[in-house]
mmCIF file of C-alpha atoms in Angstrom:
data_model
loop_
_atom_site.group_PDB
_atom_site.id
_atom_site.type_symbol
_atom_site.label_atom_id
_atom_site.label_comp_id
_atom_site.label_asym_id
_atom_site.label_seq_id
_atom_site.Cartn_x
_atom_site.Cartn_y
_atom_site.Cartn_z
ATOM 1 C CA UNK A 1 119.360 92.024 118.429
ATOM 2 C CA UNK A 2 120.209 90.442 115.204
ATOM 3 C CA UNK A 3 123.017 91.248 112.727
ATOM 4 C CA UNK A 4 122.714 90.675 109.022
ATOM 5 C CA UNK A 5 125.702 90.953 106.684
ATOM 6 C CA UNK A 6 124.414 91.634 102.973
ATOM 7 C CA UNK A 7 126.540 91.820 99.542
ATOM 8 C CA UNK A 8 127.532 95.589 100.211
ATOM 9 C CA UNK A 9 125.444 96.582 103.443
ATOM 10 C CA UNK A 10 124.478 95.485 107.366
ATOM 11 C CA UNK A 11 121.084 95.801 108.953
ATOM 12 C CA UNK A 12 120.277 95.219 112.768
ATOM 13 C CA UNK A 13 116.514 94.200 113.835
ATOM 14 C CA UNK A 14 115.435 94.028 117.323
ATOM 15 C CA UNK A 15 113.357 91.544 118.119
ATOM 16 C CA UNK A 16 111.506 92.918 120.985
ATOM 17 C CA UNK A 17 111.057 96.474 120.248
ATOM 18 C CA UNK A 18 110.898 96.061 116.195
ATOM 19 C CA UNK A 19 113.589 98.881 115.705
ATOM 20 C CA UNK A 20 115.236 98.329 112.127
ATOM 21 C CA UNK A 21 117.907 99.950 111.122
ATOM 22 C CA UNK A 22 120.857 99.336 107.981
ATOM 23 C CA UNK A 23 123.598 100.911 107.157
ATOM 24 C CA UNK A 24 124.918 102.670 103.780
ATOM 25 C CA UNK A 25 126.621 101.463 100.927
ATOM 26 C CA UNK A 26 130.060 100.036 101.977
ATOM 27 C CA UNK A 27 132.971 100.485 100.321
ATOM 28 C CA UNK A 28 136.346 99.748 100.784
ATOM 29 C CA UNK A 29 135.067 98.884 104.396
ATOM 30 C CA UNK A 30 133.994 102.398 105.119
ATOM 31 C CA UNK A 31 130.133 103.116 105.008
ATOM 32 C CA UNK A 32 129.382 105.618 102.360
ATOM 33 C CA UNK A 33 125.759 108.273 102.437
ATOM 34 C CA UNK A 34 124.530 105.935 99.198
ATOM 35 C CA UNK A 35 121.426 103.673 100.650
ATOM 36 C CA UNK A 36 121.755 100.057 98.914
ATOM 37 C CA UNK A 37 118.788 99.085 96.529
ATOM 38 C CA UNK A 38 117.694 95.986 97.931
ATOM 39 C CA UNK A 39 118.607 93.043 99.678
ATOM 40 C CA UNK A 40 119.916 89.375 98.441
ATOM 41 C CA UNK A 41 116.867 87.903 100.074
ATOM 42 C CA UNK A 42 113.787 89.348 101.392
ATOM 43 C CA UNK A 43 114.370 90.922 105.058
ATOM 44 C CA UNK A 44 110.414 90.711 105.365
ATOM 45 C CA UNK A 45 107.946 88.556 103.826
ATOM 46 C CA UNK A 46 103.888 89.308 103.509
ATOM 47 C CA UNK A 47 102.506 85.472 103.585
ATOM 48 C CA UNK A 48 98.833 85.290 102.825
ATOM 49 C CA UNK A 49 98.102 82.036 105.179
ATOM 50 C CA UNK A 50 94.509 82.850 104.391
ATOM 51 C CA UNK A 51 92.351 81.932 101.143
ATOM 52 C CA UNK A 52 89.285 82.966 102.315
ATOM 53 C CA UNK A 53 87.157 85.155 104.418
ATOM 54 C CA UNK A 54 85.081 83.441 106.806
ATOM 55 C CA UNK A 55 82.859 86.935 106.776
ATOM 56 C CA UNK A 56 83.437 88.255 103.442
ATOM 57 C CA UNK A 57 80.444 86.918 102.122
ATOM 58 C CA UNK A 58 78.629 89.170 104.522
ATOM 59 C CA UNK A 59 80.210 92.325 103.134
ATOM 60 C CA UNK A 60 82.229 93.049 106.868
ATOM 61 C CA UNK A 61 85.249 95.185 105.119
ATOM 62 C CA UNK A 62 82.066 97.325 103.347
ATOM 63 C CA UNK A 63 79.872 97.445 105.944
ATOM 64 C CA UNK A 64 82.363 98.984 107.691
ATOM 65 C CA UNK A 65 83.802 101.430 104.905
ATOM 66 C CA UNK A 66 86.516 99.457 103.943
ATOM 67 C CA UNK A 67 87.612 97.726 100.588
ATOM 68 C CA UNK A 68 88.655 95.031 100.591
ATOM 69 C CA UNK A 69 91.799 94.698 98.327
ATOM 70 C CA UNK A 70 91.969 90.866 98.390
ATOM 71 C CA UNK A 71 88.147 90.850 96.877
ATOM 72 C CA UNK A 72 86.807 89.235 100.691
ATOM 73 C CA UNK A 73 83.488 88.862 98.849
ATOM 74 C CA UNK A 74 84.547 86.635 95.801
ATOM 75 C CA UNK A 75 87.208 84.961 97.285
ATOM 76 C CA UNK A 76 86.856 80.987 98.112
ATOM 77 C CA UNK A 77 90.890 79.421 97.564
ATOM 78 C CA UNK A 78 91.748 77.263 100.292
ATOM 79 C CA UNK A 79 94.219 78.291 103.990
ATOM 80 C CA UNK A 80 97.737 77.295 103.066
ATOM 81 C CA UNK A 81 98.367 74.741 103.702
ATOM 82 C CA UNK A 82 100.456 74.072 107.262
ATOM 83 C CA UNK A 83 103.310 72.168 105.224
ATOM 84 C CA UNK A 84 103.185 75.044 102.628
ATOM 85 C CA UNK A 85 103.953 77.556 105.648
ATOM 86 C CA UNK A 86 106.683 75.118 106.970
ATOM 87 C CA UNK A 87 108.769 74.986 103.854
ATOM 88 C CA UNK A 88 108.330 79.088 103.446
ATOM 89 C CA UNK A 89 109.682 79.104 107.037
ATOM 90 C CA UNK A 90 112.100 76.605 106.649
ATOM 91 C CA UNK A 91 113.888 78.940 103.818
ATOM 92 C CA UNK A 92 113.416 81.533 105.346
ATOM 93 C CA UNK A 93 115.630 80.112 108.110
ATOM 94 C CA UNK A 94 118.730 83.082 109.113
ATOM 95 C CA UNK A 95 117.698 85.166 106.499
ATOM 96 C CA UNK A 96 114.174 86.893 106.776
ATOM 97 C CA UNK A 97 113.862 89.468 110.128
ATOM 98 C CA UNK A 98 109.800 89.183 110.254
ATOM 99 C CA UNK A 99 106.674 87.429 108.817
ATOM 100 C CA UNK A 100 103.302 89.094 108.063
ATOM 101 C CA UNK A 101 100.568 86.411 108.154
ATOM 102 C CA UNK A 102 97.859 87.591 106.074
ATOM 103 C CA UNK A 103 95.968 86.976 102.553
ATOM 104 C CA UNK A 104 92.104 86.942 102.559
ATOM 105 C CA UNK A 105 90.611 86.799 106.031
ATOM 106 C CA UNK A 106 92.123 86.889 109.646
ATOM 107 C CA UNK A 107 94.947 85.441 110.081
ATOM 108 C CA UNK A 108 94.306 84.049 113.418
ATOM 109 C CA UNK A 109 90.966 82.365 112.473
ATOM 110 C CA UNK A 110 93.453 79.821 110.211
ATOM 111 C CA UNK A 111 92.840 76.187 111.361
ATOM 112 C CA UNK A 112 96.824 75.839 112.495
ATOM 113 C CA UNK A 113 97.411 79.565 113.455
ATOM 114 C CA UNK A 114 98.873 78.218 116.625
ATOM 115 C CA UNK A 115 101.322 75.879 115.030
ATOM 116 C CA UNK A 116 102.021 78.870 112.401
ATOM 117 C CA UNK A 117 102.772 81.171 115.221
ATOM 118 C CA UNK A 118 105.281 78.323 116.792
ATOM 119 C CA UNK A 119 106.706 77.502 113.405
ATOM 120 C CA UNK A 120 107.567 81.240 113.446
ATOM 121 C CA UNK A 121 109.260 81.589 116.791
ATOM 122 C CA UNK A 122 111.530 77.752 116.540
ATOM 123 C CA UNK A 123 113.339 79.668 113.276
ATOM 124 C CA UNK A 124 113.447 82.596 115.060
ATOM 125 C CA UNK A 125 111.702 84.727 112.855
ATOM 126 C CA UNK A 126 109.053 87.480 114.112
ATOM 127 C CA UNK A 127 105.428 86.702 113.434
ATOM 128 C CA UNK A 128 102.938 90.034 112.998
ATOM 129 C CA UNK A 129 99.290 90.333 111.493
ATOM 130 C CA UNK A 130 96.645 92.894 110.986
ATOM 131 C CA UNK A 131 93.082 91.853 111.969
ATOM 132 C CA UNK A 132 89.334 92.935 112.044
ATOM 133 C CA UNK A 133 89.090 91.782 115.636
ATOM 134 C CA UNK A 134 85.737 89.814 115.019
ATOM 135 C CA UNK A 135 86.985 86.328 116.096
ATOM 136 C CA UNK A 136 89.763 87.172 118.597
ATOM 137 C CA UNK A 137 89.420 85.812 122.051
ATOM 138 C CA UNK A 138 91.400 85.672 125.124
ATOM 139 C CA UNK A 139 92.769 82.597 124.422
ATOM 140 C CA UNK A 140 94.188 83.596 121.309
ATOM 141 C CA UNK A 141 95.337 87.309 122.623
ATOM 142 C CA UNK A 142 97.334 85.084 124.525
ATOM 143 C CA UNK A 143 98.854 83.497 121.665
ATOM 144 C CA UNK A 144 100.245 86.602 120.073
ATOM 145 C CA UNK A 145 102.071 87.832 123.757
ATOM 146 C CA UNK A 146 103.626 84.637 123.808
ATOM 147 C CA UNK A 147 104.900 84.807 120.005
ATOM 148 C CA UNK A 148 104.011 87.797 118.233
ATOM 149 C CA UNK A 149 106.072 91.364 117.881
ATOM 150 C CA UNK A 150 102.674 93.425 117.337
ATOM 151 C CA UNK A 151 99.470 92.722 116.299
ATOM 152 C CA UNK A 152 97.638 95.794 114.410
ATOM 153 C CA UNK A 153 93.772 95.690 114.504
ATOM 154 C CA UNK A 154 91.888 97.191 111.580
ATOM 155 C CA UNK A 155 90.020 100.420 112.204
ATOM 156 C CA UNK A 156 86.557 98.997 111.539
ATOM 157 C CA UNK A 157 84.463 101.573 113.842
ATOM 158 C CA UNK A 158 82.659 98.684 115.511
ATOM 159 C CA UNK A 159 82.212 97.296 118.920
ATOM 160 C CA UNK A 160 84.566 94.030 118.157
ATOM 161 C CA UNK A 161 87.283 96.396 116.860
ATOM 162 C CA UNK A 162 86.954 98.088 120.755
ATOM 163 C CA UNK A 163 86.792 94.887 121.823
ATOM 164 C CA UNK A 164 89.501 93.228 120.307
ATOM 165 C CA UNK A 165 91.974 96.069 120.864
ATOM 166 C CA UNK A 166 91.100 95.832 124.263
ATOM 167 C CA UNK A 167 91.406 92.138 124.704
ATOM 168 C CA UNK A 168 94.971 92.585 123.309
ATOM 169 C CA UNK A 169 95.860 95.290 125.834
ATOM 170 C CA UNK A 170 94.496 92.955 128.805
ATOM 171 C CA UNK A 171 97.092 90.583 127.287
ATOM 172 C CA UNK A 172 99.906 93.241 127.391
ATOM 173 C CA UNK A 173 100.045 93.050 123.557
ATOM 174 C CA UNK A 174 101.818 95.715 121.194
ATOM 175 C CA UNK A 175 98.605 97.015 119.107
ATOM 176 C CA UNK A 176 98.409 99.137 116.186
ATOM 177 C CA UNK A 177 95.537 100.532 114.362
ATOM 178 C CA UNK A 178 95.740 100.161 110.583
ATOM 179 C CA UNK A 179 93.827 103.086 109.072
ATOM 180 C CA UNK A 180 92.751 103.269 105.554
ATOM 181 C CA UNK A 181 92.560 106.265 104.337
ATOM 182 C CA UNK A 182 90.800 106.920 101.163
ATOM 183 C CA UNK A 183 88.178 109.625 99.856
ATOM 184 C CA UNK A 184 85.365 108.786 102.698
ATOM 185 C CA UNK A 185 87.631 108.486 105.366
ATOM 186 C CA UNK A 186 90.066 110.895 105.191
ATOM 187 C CA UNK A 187 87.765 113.356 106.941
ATOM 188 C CA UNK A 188 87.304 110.691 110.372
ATOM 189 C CA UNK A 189 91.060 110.806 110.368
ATOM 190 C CA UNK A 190 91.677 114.375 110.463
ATOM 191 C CA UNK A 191 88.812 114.718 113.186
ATOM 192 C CA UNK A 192 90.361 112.179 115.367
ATOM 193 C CA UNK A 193 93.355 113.762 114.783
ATOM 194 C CA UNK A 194 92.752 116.765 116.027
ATOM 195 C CA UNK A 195 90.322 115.627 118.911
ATOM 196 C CA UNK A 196 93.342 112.169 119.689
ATOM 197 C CA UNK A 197 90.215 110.351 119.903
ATOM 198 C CA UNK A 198 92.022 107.066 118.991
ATOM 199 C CA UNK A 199 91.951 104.049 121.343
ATOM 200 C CA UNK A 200 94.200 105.704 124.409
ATOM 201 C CA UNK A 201 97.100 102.897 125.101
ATOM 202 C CA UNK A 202 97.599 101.785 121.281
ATOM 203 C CA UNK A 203 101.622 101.857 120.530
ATOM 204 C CA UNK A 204 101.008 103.220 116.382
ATOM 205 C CA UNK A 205 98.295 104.535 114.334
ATOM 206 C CA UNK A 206 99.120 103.110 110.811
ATOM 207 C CA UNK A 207 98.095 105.137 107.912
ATOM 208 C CA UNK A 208 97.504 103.117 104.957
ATOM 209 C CA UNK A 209 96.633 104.623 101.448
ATOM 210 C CA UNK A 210 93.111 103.346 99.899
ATOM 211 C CA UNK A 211 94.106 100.722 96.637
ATOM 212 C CA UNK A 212 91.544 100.295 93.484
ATOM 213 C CA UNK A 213 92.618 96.903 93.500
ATOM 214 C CA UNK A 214 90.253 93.824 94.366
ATOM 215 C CA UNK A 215 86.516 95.884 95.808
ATOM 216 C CA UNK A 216 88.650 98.821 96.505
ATOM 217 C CA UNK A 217 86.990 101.460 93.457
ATOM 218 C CA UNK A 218 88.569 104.210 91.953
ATOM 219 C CA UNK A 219 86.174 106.740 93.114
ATOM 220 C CA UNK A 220 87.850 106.339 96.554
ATOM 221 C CA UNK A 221 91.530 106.749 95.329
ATOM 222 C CA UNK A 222 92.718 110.627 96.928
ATOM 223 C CA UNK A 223 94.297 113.256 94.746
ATOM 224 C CA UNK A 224 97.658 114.597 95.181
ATOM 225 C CA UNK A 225 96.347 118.251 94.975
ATOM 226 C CA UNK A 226 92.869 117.244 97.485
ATOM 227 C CA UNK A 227 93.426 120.209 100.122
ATOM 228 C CA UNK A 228 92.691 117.144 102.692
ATOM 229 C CA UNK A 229 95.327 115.461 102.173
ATOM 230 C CA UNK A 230 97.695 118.014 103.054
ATOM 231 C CA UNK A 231 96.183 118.921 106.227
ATOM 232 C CA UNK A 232 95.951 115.261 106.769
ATOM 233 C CA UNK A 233 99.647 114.836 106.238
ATOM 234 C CA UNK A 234 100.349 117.854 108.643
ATOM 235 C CA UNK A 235 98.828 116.889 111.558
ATOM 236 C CA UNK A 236 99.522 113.418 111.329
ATOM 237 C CA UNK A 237 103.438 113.912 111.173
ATOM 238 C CA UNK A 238 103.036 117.245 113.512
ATOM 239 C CA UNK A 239 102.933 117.353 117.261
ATOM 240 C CA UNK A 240 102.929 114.608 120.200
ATOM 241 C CA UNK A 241 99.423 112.359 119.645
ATOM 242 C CA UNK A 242 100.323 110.141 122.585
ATOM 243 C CA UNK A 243 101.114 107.004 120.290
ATOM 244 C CA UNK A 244 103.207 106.875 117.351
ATOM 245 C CA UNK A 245 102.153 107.637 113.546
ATOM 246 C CA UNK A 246 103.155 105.539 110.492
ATOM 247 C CA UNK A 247 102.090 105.148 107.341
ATOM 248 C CA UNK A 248 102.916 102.539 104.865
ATOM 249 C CA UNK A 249 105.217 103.255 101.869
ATOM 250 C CA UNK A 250 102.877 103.912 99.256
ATOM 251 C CA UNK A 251 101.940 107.283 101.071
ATOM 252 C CA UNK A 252 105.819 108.440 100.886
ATOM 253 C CA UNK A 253 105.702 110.259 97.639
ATOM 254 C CA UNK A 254 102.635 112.440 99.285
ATOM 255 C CA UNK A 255 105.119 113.099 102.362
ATOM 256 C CA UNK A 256 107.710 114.400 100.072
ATOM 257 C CA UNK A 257 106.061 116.318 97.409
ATOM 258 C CA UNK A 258 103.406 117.976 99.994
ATOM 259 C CA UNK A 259 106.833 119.375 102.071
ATOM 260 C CA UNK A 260 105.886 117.495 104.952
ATOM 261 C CA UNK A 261 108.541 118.045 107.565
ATOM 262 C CA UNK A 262 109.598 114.641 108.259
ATOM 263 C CA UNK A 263 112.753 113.191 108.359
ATOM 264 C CA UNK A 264 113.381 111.579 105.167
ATOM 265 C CA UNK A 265 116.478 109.165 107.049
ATOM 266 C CA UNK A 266 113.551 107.580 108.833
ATOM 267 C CA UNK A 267 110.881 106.325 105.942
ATOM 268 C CA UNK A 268 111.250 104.411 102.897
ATOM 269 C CA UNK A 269 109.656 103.922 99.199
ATOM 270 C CA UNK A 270 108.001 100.810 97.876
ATOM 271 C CA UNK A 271 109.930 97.889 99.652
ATOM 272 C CA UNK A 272 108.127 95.441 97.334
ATOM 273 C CA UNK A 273 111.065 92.925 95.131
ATOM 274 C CA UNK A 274 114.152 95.473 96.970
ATOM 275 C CA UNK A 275 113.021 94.288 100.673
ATOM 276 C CA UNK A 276 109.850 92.278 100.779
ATOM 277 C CA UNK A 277 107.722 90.101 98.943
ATOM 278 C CA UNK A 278 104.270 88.587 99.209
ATOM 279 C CA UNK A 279 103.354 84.737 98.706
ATOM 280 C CA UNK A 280 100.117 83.788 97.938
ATOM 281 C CA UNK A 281 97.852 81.131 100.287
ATOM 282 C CA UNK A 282 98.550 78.557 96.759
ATOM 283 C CA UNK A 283 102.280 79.565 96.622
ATOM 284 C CA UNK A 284 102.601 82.323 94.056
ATOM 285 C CA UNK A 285 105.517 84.569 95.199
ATOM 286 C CA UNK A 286 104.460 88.031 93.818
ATOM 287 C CA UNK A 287 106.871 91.692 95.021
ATOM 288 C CA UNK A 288 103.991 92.826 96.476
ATOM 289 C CA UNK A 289 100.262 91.640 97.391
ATOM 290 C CA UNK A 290 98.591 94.330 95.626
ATOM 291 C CA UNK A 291 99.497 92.367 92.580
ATOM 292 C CA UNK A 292 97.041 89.526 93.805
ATOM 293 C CA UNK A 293 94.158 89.825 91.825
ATOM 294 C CA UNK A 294 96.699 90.395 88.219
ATOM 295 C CA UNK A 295 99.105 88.211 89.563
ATOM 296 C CA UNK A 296 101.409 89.714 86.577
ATOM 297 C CA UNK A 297 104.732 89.392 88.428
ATOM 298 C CA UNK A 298 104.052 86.123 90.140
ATOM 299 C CA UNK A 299 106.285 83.117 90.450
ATOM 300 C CA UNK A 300 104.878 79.438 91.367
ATOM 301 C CA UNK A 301 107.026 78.371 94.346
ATOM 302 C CA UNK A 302 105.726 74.525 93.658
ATOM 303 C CA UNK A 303 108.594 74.758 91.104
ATOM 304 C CA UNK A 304 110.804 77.565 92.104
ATOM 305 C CA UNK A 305 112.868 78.455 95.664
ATOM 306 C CA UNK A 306 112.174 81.909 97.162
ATOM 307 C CA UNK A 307 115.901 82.573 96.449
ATOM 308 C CA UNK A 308 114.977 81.667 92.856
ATOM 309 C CA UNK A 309 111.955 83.767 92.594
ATOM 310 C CA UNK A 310 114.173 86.853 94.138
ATOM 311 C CA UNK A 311 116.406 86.325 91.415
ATOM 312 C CA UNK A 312 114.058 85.972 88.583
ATOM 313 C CA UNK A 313 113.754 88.140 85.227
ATOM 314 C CA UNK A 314 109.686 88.425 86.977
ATOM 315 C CA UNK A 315 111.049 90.442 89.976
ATOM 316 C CA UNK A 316 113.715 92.116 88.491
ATOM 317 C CA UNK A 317 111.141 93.867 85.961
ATOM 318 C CA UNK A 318 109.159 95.055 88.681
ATOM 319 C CA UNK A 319 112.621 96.786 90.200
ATOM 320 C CA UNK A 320 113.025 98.212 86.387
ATOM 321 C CA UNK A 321 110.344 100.677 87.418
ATOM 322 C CA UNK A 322 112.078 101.690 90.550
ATOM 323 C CA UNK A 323 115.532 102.421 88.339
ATOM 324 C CA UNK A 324 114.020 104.298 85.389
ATOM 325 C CA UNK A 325 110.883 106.297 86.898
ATOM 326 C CA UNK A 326 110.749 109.979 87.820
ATOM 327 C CA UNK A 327 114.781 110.248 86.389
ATOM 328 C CA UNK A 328 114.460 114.257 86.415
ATOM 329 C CA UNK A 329 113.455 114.605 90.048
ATOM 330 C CA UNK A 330 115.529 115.816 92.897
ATOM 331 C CA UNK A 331 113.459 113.230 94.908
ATOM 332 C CA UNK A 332 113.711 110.105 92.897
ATOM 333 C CA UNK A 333 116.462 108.229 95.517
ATOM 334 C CA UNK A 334 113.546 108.723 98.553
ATOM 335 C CA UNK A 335 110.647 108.131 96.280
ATOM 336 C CA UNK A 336 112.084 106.219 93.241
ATOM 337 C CA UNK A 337 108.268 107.026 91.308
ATOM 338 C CA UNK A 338 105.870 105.043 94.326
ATOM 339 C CA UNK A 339 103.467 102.348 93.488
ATOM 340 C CA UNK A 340 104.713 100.718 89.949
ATOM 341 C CA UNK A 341 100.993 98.694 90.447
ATOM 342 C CA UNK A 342 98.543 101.740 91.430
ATOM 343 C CA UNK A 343 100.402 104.480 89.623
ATOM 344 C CA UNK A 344 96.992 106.554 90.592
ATOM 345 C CA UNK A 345 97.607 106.356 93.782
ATOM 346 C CA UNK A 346 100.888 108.372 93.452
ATOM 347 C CA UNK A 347 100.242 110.850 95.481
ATOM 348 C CA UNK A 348 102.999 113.431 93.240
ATOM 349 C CA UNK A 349 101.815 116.204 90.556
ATOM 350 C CA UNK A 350 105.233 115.622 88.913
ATOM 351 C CA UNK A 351 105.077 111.831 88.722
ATOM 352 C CA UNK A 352 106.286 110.402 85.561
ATOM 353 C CA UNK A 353 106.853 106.442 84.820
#
């Protein structure tokens, strides 16, 4: 378990089971019911180790109804860079809980995803990636036991995604799903929820909201008021599926304005510039990586510290939108307006910027 004392708040992260927690506001050494608004350093950063993808060309994210919000089939930067990854690491050093290795591609098809796993584990920092299973092996399964908290395999609805969640579970590897969920798939979800007709064995099915952002289009974007998305929302948060549900924090406005019943102590709003932050595979530092194809709140770490970028006037204007939207609502302090890049995707009828 480790400890971390902030300006006015603790937070505990366990590094084998992944439980997070943090405490309220202090004051006067006495924790208060106020949550704090971010930390003094990212707890959690999204590291895009990966500049291309060795099958985007090939259309894998569409072939399988996916979208790929990096652009998979345009994209041709360079891997970071092992050095690049070092110095992230090295300030990351005491500070940041976890690392999500991703960007545009698999993360463990990098060329030093070995030494980026080790690099990972020596500072004693958590390593984690999502992936579409097509180049996993054994050998490399073996690799994320040894040094990774979870792994989470990308619902693809092919015989390598079977295949790779399988080889993980052979390796006694914690695997999620990561689910997209977006006007063609939202359907498949509900089905499988109803007939648990995801992978038995998997620890989390993670919901994650389709983005218009890089191939993902508009016409996939759900409506707040789309009588599938309630249902959706039901039976994913109702009952006992046999593996746990999550969904990431773009879909939190839908689980408060649709009534969900879900216990609002236990999710949280957009985490991007307050919690987390992403960093581009050519060292832009941007609050969140669905700001990589803009790049309108980036901030070139060649000339700038993380600590610096944190700090900046670029990052504090993306946490402007989290203090001023949605002031009239009796939900703003669990939903603080959602996505302040996707506002369509705000899954509110009341939402305001």
């Amino acid at each position: 378990m480790k400890m971390r004392k902030d300006k006015d708040f603790i937070s505990f992260f366990n590094e084998t089971t992944g439980h997070y927690v943090r405490s309220g506001i202090i004051k006067n050494g006495v924790e208060s019911a106020e949550d704090p608004f971010m930390a003094s350093f990212p707890e959690l950063l999204d590291v895009g180790i990966m500049g291309h993808c060795r099958h985007g060309q090939s259309g894998l994210c569409l072939q399988a109804g996916v979208e790929c919000y990096q652009d998979g089939l345009h994209a041709n930067a360079p891997n970071m860079a092992l050095e690049d990854f070092e110095e992230i690491v090295r300030q990351c050093r005491g500070k940041t809980y976890q690392i999500a290795l991703g960007g545009c591609g698999d993360p463990d098809q990098h060329e030093h995803f070995a030494d980026i796993l080790e690099t990972c584990h020596q500072a004693g920092i958590v390593p984690n990636f999502t992936t579409s299973g097509l180049g996993l092996n054994s050998e490399l399964a073996q690799l994320c036991k040894k040094h990774c908290g979870a792994v989470a395999v990308s619902w693809y609805r092919s015989t390598y995604t079977l295949r790779a969640i399988d080889l993980l579970f052979q390796a006694d590897v914690k695997t999620n799903i990561h689910y997209v969920v977006s006007n063609s798939t939202i359907e498949e979800a509900v089905t499988r929820l109803k007939e648990r007709s995801f992978p038995v064995g998997v620890n989390a099915i993670v919901f994650l909201l389709h983005k218009p952002v890089g191939l993902g289009s508009q016409a996939q974007v759900l409506k707040c008021d789309d009588l599938r998305v309630k249902e959706f929302l039901e039976l994913a948060c109702g009952g006992n599926h046999g593996y746990k549900i999550g969904f990431d924090s773009c879909s939190i406005p839908g689980l408060i304005s649709q009534s969900i019943d879900v216990n609002q102590d236990s999710v949280d709003t957009c985490e991007g510039a307050r919690w987390s932050a992403y960093i581009t595979s050519d060292m832009l530092m941007l609050p969140c990586s669905f700001d990589n194809q803009s790049k309108r709140w980036a901030v070139d770490l060649r000339s700038h510290t993380i600590q610096e970028a944190w700090d900046s006037s670029v990052f504090e204007d993306f946490r402007r939108y989290f203090r001023q939207s949605c002031p009239d609502c009796e939900h703003r302090s669990a939903c603080m307006g959602g996505c302040p890049i996707c506002r369509e995707v705000v899954l509110c009828p009341g939402h305001t910027s």
